């Protein structure tokens, strides 16, 4: 019997309503006091094509994917064919047997199949085939012991907008599903959920947390171009920003979006855009402009599998090089990466403060497996947020002729006047310029100006988000990673530890300017360093070598098939090296 | 505080990079005069330009000036206006900046209708890169990149603007300073996106479309009996007919600006207090329980 730990996968065709039911299940798990993580594995189309939605529930926070699928709710045979090999031995499948029959080829002796005519029950008993998803929820709930009261309450709240009739249909669908289990099966599922306390927590998608963080940080201008998986940020802001006096523009392309953000930043408004790889590529030239004009901007990068169109709805961490190194010429820039939904909120706030305090472009790097995933988190401490506007000139004491917009300062940051400020008029040119903004190609000025701008990378160090060091800090095996991999790495650590293999984990949160000292201190004394990331070339691992130097005991743990890591995939590689070492010692 | 400014007060000390005789000198002179006549204040004026000979103009106009990347003046200008609707926002560029690399933004700025004045200095060539063909160069125009003659038909920027929903469409000629100043003033006064295309000869590279050529090939729409710039069909006719080039206010209409449709009566965004936490922030997360 597995108690309070389950991964449910909803598999079927895109557009069949499994998203709503998946969200509903996630909510039920949350309200039962469990920790939840969801992962959407959708095709890049609106209707049709195999899709699945994973809901992971357990008792430790910041989960990711589990090793295996515990329960597959399969609305067609294809879902079983595609996912049967991902099932945990002892797991179970709820199969909609209304139309298709299970073939022997897809069966596994260690997986139990509950064959339930979901669509038929929905059609015959409820009178609406569409509610077969809800029937499956009734089946699942009965099999794993979902709290019936919570289920009914959540169904009522989810369908509230659609009226009493729809609520009633769905409640009857749940009851019909549960009754079918009682009437037809004696076989226990092997899973049991117990209801705990759901106190002061939220369930939120990464992109919503980013947008919420931006609003609270004072972002009042956003321009963006719809692109998966970043569009949620644009939509969230379009809904909320106007209520707080802000404005959101859907631009004609990413070139316009980023230039609008720069324009708003020039005018003194906290501004951002959200995009993904292809849009990021188009924004590259203008980000150099923001760097040289010392205009604060925030760019939310929700990474997906590239190159070119790649796999728009799949996850990948292959844009790190691009964020750090893209662009002609050299500018100070910042790349920070949250590893949880909670961090997505707080680090976005940090991004705005760093951007304005140091007058630089700041990237918040997320990825599909984090930004479009929902997770449980403690309530956000909105009152603790502070807004630091840095050297913004607002006192009206500027004297034209004396004011130097690009003044050479010790920390590299110059007093910033915005339009409307008396005495602050200046030219902001993308061309190299002197401290007043006058274009010049003078060699001495060029050196001083480059040094002034790049000096900010050092002066900002105290304000950059520190890495999280997790696990056993004295362990010889060290793991480095960032972003959504925090979840599976921490889970792998816990299980390796219980197998007698302690590990330490550096969850990097600032990726540029590269925290050299942080990484050096972390790897000191390590026998092995594993760098876990979702790409082919090991971009973070190469970056560490580029900055820290050759590390013969460092190796990559890579995955680049568009799906997030499962803990076992990380554990196996670490365990193999551990075993080899022990063999040598013997 | 309302001291009367003259055109000279809008000058900067930056020496000009333009060639002697360049049409753009006339444009900056008219712009400064228009700004003085309208009582603009440098601190409340944002002047946005792109790249090319035309892009240099922002350095010569005393204001909050922005000289960005090639072709993107209009997104920047649109955002500056949205960020601070109390500013007077003027954008400027050339035929390459506006109708080639920036053509996409041009059409969308027109349809959004922010209260921005856009001056296109059209010299029908690429000056700063030494004389290649531009989107307004004549068919057959011979340059380093079109040695056999330009194979691309010239674009009619003002007709495009009219089709895209332009609300103020005018054309001037840089050797007619008084008329040009009046056009710019009317454009700034227009509540919406106002485009003023100015024929601004390149004396160095364009040996076809010279001052003399223009003088022989322009006319004023005010010379057309009963010309009404509110008549869209007539304006399209005038803009697209073969023959001489029409000057003056060709078309104008009033429709809501982008700011009116988005920010409405709310105060300028740039002036908002974002340091004091809004009491409503915490409530947002209740939807995520």
Short mmCIF file of N, CA, C and O in Angstrom, two decimals, chain A residues 336-421:
data_model
loop_
_atom_site.label_atom_id
_atom_site.label_comp_id
_atom_site.label_asym_id
_atom_site.label_seq_id
_atom_site.Cartn_x
_atom_site.Cartn_y
_atom_site.Cartn_z
N UNK A 336 18.62 35.39 -13.98
CA UNK A 336 18.29 34.68 -12.74
C UNK A 336 17.21 33.65 -13.03
O UNK A 336 16.38 33.83 -13.92
N UNK A 337 17.25 32.56 -12.28
CA UNK A 337 16.38 31.42 -12.58
C UNK A 337 15.71 30.89 -11.32
O UNK A 337 16.38 30.31 -10.47
N UNK A 338 14.40 31.07 -11.21
CA UNK A 338 13.69 30.45 -10.10
C UNK A 338 13.62 28.93 -10.28
O UNK A 338 13.65 28.45 -11.41
N UNK A 339 13.53 28.22 -9.16
CA UNK A 339 13.44 26.77 -9.24
C UNK A 339 12.09 26.22 -8.79
O UNK A 339 11.85 25.03 -8.89
N UNK A 340 11.25 27.11 -8.28
CA UNK A 340 9.92 26.69 -7.83
C UNK A 340 8.93 27.80 -8.20
O UNK A 340 9.33 28.91 -8.57
N UNK A 341 7.66 27.49 -8.04
CA UNK A 341 6.64 28.50 -8.31
C UNK A 341 6.78 29.65 -7.31
O UNK A 341 6.68 30.82 -7.67
N UNK A 342 7.06 29.31 -6.06
CA UNK A 342 7.23 30.35 -5.04
C UNK A 342 8.39 31.28 -5.41
O UNK A 342 8.27 32.50 -5.36
N UNK A 343 9.50 30.69 -5.82
CA UNK A 343 10.64 31.52 -6.23
C UNK A 343 10.33 32.33 -7.48
O UNK A 343 10.90 33.40 -7.68
N UNK A 344 9.43 31.83 -8.31
CA UNK A 344 9.07 32.57 -9.52
C UNK A 344 8.49 33.93 -9.14
O UNK A 344 8.73 34.94 -9.82
N UNK A 345 7.75 33.97 -8.05
CA UNK A 345 7.19 35.24 -7.57
C UNK A 345 8.31 36.13 -7.01
O UNK A 345 8.51 37.25 -7.48
N UNK A 346 9.03 35.62 -6.04
CA UNK A 346 10.00 36.47 -5.34
C UNK A 346 11.17 36.90 -6.24
O UNK A 346 11.66 38.02 -6.15
N UNK A 347 11.62 35.99 -7.10
CA UNK A 347 12.77 36.36 -7.94
C UNK A 347 12.36 37.34 -9.05
O UNK A 347 13.19 38.08 -9.56
N UNK A 348 11.09 37.33 -9.43
CA UNK A 348 10.65 38.35 -10.40
C UNK A 348 10.69 39.73 -9.74
O UNK A 348 11.10 40.72 -10.36
N UNK A 349 10.28 39.80 -8.47
CA UNK A 349 10.39 41.06 -7.74
C UNK A 349 11.86 41.50 -7.71
O UNK A 349 12.21 42.65 -8.03
N UNK A 350 12.73 40.56 -7.37
CA UNK A 350 14.17 40.86 -7.32
C UNK A 350 14.66 41.36 -8.68
O UNK A 350 15.46 42.29 -8.76
N UNK A 351 14.17 40.73 -9.74
CA UNK A 351 14.59 41.11 -11.09
C UNK A 351 14.30 42.59 -11.36
O UNK A 351 15.15 43.32 -11.90
N UNK A 352 13.12 43.04 -10.96
CA UNK A 352 12.77 44.45 -11.20
C UNK A 352 13.64 45.39 -10.37
O UNK A 352 14.04 46.46 -10.85
N UNK A 353 13.93 44.99 -9.15
CA UNK A 353 14.77 45.86 -8.31
C UNK A 353 16.20 45.93 -8.83
O UNK A 353 16.80 47.01 -8.87
N UNK A 354 16.74 44.79 -9.25
CA UNK A 354 18.10 44.81 -9.81
C UNK A 354 18.11 45.63 -11.10
O UNK A 354 19.00 46.45 -11.33
N UNK A 355 17.11 45.41 -11.95
CA UNK A 355 17.05 46.11 -13.23
C UNK A 355 17.09 47.63 -13.00
O UNK A 355 17.83 48.35 -13.66
N UNK A 356 16.28 48.10 -12.06
CA UNK A 356 16.20 49.55 -11.89
C UNK A 356 17.38 50.09 -11.09
O UNK A 356 17.90 51.16 -11.38
N UNK A 357 17.80 49.35 -10.08
CA UNK A 357 18.92 49.83 -9.26
C UNK A 357 20.21 49.92 -10.08
O UNK A 357 20.99 50.85 -9.91
N UNK A 358 20.41 48.94 -10.97
CA UNK A 358 21.65 48.92 -11.75
C UNK A 358 21.45 49.32 -13.21
O UNK A 358 22.40 49.32 -13.99
N UNK A 359 20.21 49.63 -13.57
CA UNK A 359 19.90 50.13 -14.92
C UNK A 359 20.42 49.18 -16.00
O UNK A 359 21.20 49.55 -16.87
N UNK A 360 19.99 47.93 -15.88
CA UNK A 360 20.43 46.88 -16.79
C UNK A 360 19.24 46.00 -17.20
O UNK A 360 18.23 45.97 -16.51
N UNK A 361 19.37 45.29 -18.33
CA UNK A 361 18.36 44.28 -18.64
C UNK A 361 18.53 43.06 -17.74
O UNK A 361 19.66 42.59 -17.54
N UNK A 362 17.42 42.57 -17.21
CA UNK A 362 17.45 41.37 -16.37
C UNK A 362 16.52 40.32 -16.99
O UNK A 362 15.37 40.61 -17.31
N UNK A 363 17.07 39.12 -17.16
CA UNK A 363 16.27 38.00 -17.65
C UNK A 363 15.83 37.15 -16.46
O UNK A 363 16.65 36.82 -15.61
N UNK A 364 14.55 36.79 -16.45
CA UNK A 364 14.07 35.76 -15.52
C UNK A 364 13.88 34.52 -16.37
O UNK A 364 13.06 34.49 -17.28
N UNK A 365 14.70 33.51 -16.09
CA UNK A 365 14.70 32.30 -16.92
C UNK A 365 13.86 31.21 -16.26
O UNK A 365 14.19 30.72 -15.18
N UNK A 366 12.76 30.87 -16.92
CA UNK A 366 11.96 29.74 -16.47
C UNK A 366 11.92 28.75 -17.63
O UNK A 366 12.60 28.95 -18.64
N UNK A 367 11.17 27.69 -17.48
CA UNK A 367 11.05 26.75 -18.58
C UNK A 367 9.69 26.08 -18.50
O UNK A 367 9.04 26.12 -17.46
N UNK A 368 9.31 25.44 -19.59
CA UNK A 368 7.94 24.92 -19.69
C UNK A 368 7.55 24.06 -18.50
O UNK A 368 6.42 24.14 -18.03
N UNK A 369 8.48 23.24 -18.00
CA UNK A 369 8.14 22.33 -16.89
C UNK A 369 7.97 23.06 -15.56
O UNK A 369 7.58 22.46 -14.57
N UNK A 370 8.28 24.35 -15.54
CA UNK A 370 8.06 25.15 -14.33
C UNK A 370 7.01 26.23 -14.59
O UNK A 370 6.09 26.43 -13.80
N UNK A 371 7.12 26.90 -15.74
CA UNK A 371 6.26 28.06 -15.96
C UNK A 371 4.82 27.67 -16.26
O UNK A 371 3.90 28.41 -15.93
N UNK A 372 4.60 26.50 -16.86
CA UNK A 372 3.23 26.07 -17.13
C UNK A 372 2.78 24.97 -16.17
O UNK A 372 1.75 24.35 -16.39
N UNK A 373 3.57 24.74 -15.15
CA UNK A 373 3.21 23.76 -14.14
C UNK A 373 2.60 24.47 -12.95
O UNK A 373 3.00 25.58 -12.61
N UNK A 374 1.64 23.77 -12.34
CA UNK A 374 1.08 24.30 -11.10
C UNK A 374 1.76 23.60 -9.94
O UNK A 374 2.16 22.43 -10.06
N UNK A 375 1.84 24.29 -8.83
CA UNK A 375 2.39 23.66 -7.63
C UNK A 375 1.78 24.31 -6.41
O UNK A 375 1.30 25.45 -6.47
N UNK A 376 1.82 23.56 -5.32
CA UNK A 376 1.40 24.13 -4.04
C UNK A 376 2.56 24.94 -3.46
O UNK A 376 3.73 24.62 -3.69
N UNK A 377 2.23 25.98 -2.73
CA UNK A 377 3.25 26.84 -2.13
C UNK A 377 2.63 27.57 -0.95
O UNK A 377 1.40 27.71 -0.88
N UNK A 378 3.47 28.03 -0.02
CA UNK A 378 2.93 28.83 1.08
C UNK A 378 2.36 30.14 0.53
O UNK A 378 2.82 30.62 -0.50
N UNK A 379 1.42 30.73 1.22
CA UNK A 379 0.90 32.04 0.81
C UNK A 379 2.06 33.01 0.60
O UNK A 379 3.07 32.95 1.31
N UNK A 380 1.90 33.88 -0.38
CA UNK A 380 2.99 34.80 -0.71
C UNK A 380 2.97 36.01 0.22
O UNK A 380 1.91 36.57 0.50
N UNK A 381 4.15 36.37 0.68
CA UNK A 381 4.27 37.48 1.63
C UNK A 381 4.39 38.79 0.86
O UNK A 381 5.47 39.33 0.67
N UNK A 382 3.25 39.27 0.43
CA UNK A 382 3.22 40.46 -0.42
C UNK A 382 3.71 41.69 0.34
O UNK A 382 4.38 42.57 -0.21
N UNK A 383 3.42 41.72 1.63
CA UNK A 383 3.80 42.89 2.44
C UNK A 383 5.32 43.02 2.57
O UNK A 383 5.84 44.11 2.81
N UNK A 384 6.03 41.90 2.39
CA UNK A 384 7.49 41.95 2.56
C UNK A 384 8.19 42.50 1.32
O UNK A 384 9.40 42.77 1.35
N UNK A 385 7.45 42.68 0.24
CA UNK A 385 8.08 43.15 -1.00
C UNK A 385 8.46 44.63 -0.88
O UNK A 385 7.67 45.45 -0.43
N UNK A 386 9.69 44.94 -1.26
CA UNK A 386 10.08 46.36 -1.31
C UNK A 386 10.45 46.71 -2.74
O UNK A 386 10.93 45.87 -3.49
N UNK A 387 10.20 47.94 -3.08
CA UNK A 387 10.50 48.43 -4.43
C UNK A 387 11.64 49.43 -4.31
O UNK A 387 11.53 50.44 -3.61
N UNK A 388 12.78 49.12 -4.94
CA UNK A 388 13.96 49.97 -4.87
C UNK A 388 14.20 50.60 -6.24
O UNK A 388 14.60 49.92 -7.18
N UNK A 389 13.96 51.89 -6.32
CA UNK A 389 14.06 52.55 -7.63
C UNK A 389 15.45 53.09 -7.92
O UNK A 389 15.68 53.76 -8.94
N UNK A 390 16.39 52.81 -7.03
CA UNK A 390 17.79 53.17 -7.32
C UNK A 390 18.00 54.65 -7.49
O UNK A 390 17.43 55.45 -6.75
N UNK A 391 18.79 55.01 -8.49
CA UNK A 391 19.17 56.42 -8.65
C UNK A 391 18.23 57.17 -9.60
O UNK A 391 18.67 57.97 -10.42
N UNK A 392 16.95 56.89 -9.47
CA UNK A 392 15.97 57.64 -10.26
C UNK A 392 15.89 59.07 -9.71
O UNK A 392 15.67 59.26 -8.52
N UNK A 393 16.06 60.04 -10.58
CA UNK A 393 16.04 61.46 -10.16
C UNK A 393 14.61 61.96 -10.15
O UNK A 393 13.95 61.97 -11.17
N UNK A 394 14.16 62.39 -8.97
CA UNK A 394 12.78 62.85 -8.92
C UNK A 394 12.61 64.17 -8.18
O UNK A 394 11.51 64.65 -8.00
N UNK A 395 13.72 64.74 -7.74
CA UNK A 395 13.59 65.88 -6.85
C UNK A 395 13.57 67.23 -7.56
O UNK A 395 13.37 68.26 -6.94
N UNK A 396 13.78 67.20 -8.87
CA UNK A 396 13.69 68.45 -9.61
C UNK A 396 14.82 69.42 -9.36
O UNK A 396 14.68 70.61 -9.59
N UNK A 397 15.95 68.92 -8.85
CA UNK A 397 17.07 69.82 -8.59
C UNK A 397 18.11 69.78 -9.71
O UNK A 397 19.16 70.37 -9.61
N UNK A 398 17.79 69.05 -10.77
CA UNK A 398 18.79 68.91 -11.83
C UNK A 398 18.95 70.23 -12.57
O UNK A 398 17.99 70.96 -12.80
N UNK A 399 20.19 70.49 -12.94
CA UNK A 399 20.46 71.72 -13.67
C UNK A 399 20.99 71.34 -15.05
O UNK A 399 22.01 70.67 -15.16
N UNK A 400 20.24 71.76 -16.07
CA UNK A 400 20.67 71.41 -17.42
C UNK A 400 22.04 72.02 -17.70
O UNK A 400 22.29 73.18 -17.38
N UNK A 401 22.92 71.23 -18.31
CA UNK A 401 24.28 71.69 -18.55
C UNK A 401 25.23 71.07 -17.54
O UNK A 401 26.39 70.79 -17.86
N UNK A 402 24.70 70.85 -16.32
CA UNK A 402 25.54 70.19 -15.31
C UNK A 402 25.20 68.71 -15.20
O UNK A 402 26.06 67.89 -14.89
N UNK A 403 23.95 68.41 -15.44
CA UNK A 403 23.49 67.01 -15.29
C UNK A 403 24.20 66.10 -16.29
O UNK A 403 24.35 66.43 -17.46
N UNK A 404 24.64 64.97 -15.79
CA UNK A 404 25.31 63.98 -16.64
C UNK A 404 24.54 62.66 -16.52
O UNK A 404 24.67 61.97 -15.53
N UNK A 405 23.76 62.34 -17.53
CA UNK A 405 22.97 61.11 -17.47
C UNK A 405 23.85 59.88 -17.34
O UNK A 405 23.48 58.91 -16.68
N UNK A 406 25.03 59.92 -18.01
CA UNK A 406 25.90 58.74 -17.99
C UNK A 406 27.17 59.02 -17.18
O UNK A 406 28.27 58.62 -17.56
N UNK A 407 26.99 59.75 -16.08
CA UNK A 407 28.14 60.14 -15.24
C UNK A 407 28.97 58.93 -14.85
O UNK A 407 28.43 57.86 -14.55
N UNK A 408 30.29 59.12 -14.86
CA UNK A 408 31.19 58.04 -14.43
C UNK A 408 31.15 57.96 -12.92
O UNK A 408 31.48 58.93 -12.23
N UNK A 409 30.70 56.84 -12.40
CA UNK A 409 30.57 56.69 -10.95
C UNK A 409 31.32 55.44 -10.50
O UNK A 409 31.65 54.58 -11.31
N UNK A 410 31.50 55.36 -9.20
CA UNK A 410 32.26 54.24 -8.65
C UNK A 410 31.54 52.90 -8.88
O UNK A 410 32.16 51.91 -9.23
N UNK A 411 30.23 52.91 -8.68
CA UNK A 411 29.49 51.65 -8.85
C UNK A 411 29.00 51.46 -10.29
O UNK A 411 28.34 50.47 -10.61
N UNK A 412 29.31 52.42 -11.16
CA UNK A 412 28.92 52.30 -12.56
C UNK A 412 27.50 52.77 -12.84
O UNK A 412 27.06 52.80 -13.98
N UNK A 413 26.76 53.10 -11.79
CA UNK A 413 25.36 53.50 -11.96
C UNK A 413 25.26 55.03 -11.92
O UNK A 413 25.79 55.65 -10.99
N UNK A 414 24.60 55.61 -12.89
CA UNK A 414 24.51 57.07 -12.99
C UNK A 414 23.10 57.54 -12.64
O UNK A 414 22.15 56.79 -12.81
N UNK A 415 22.98 58.78 -12.17
CA UNK A 415 21.64 59.29 -11.85
C UNK A 415 20.76 59.33 -13.11
O UNK A 415 21.20 59.76 -14.17
N UNK A 416 19.54 58.84 -12.95
CA UNK A 416 18.69 58.64 -14.12
C UNK A 416 17.51 59.60 -14.11
O UNK A 416 16.62 59.51 -13.26
N UNK A 417 17.50 60.50 -15.08
CA UNK A 417 16.35 61.39 -15.25
C UNK A 417 15.44 60.79 -16.30
O UNK A 417 15.90 60.14 -17.23
N UNK A 418 14.15 61.00 -16.13
CA UNK A 418 13.19 60.52 -17.13
C UNK A 418 12.41 61.72 -17.66
O UNK A 418 12.34 62.77 -16.99
N UNK A 419 11.83 61.60 -18.85
CA UNK A 419 11.10 62.72 -19.44
C UNK A 419 10.09 63.32 -18.45
O UNK A 419 9.44 62.58 -17.70
N UNK A 420 10.01 64.63 -18.47
CA UNK A 420 9.14 65.32 -17.53
C UNK A 420 9.94 65.94 -16.39
O UNK A 420 9.45 66.83 -15.70
N UNK A 421 11.18 65.48 -16.21
CA UNK A 421 12.01 65.99 -15.12
C UNK A 421 12.72 67.27 -15.57
O UNK A 421 13.40 67.28 -16.60
#
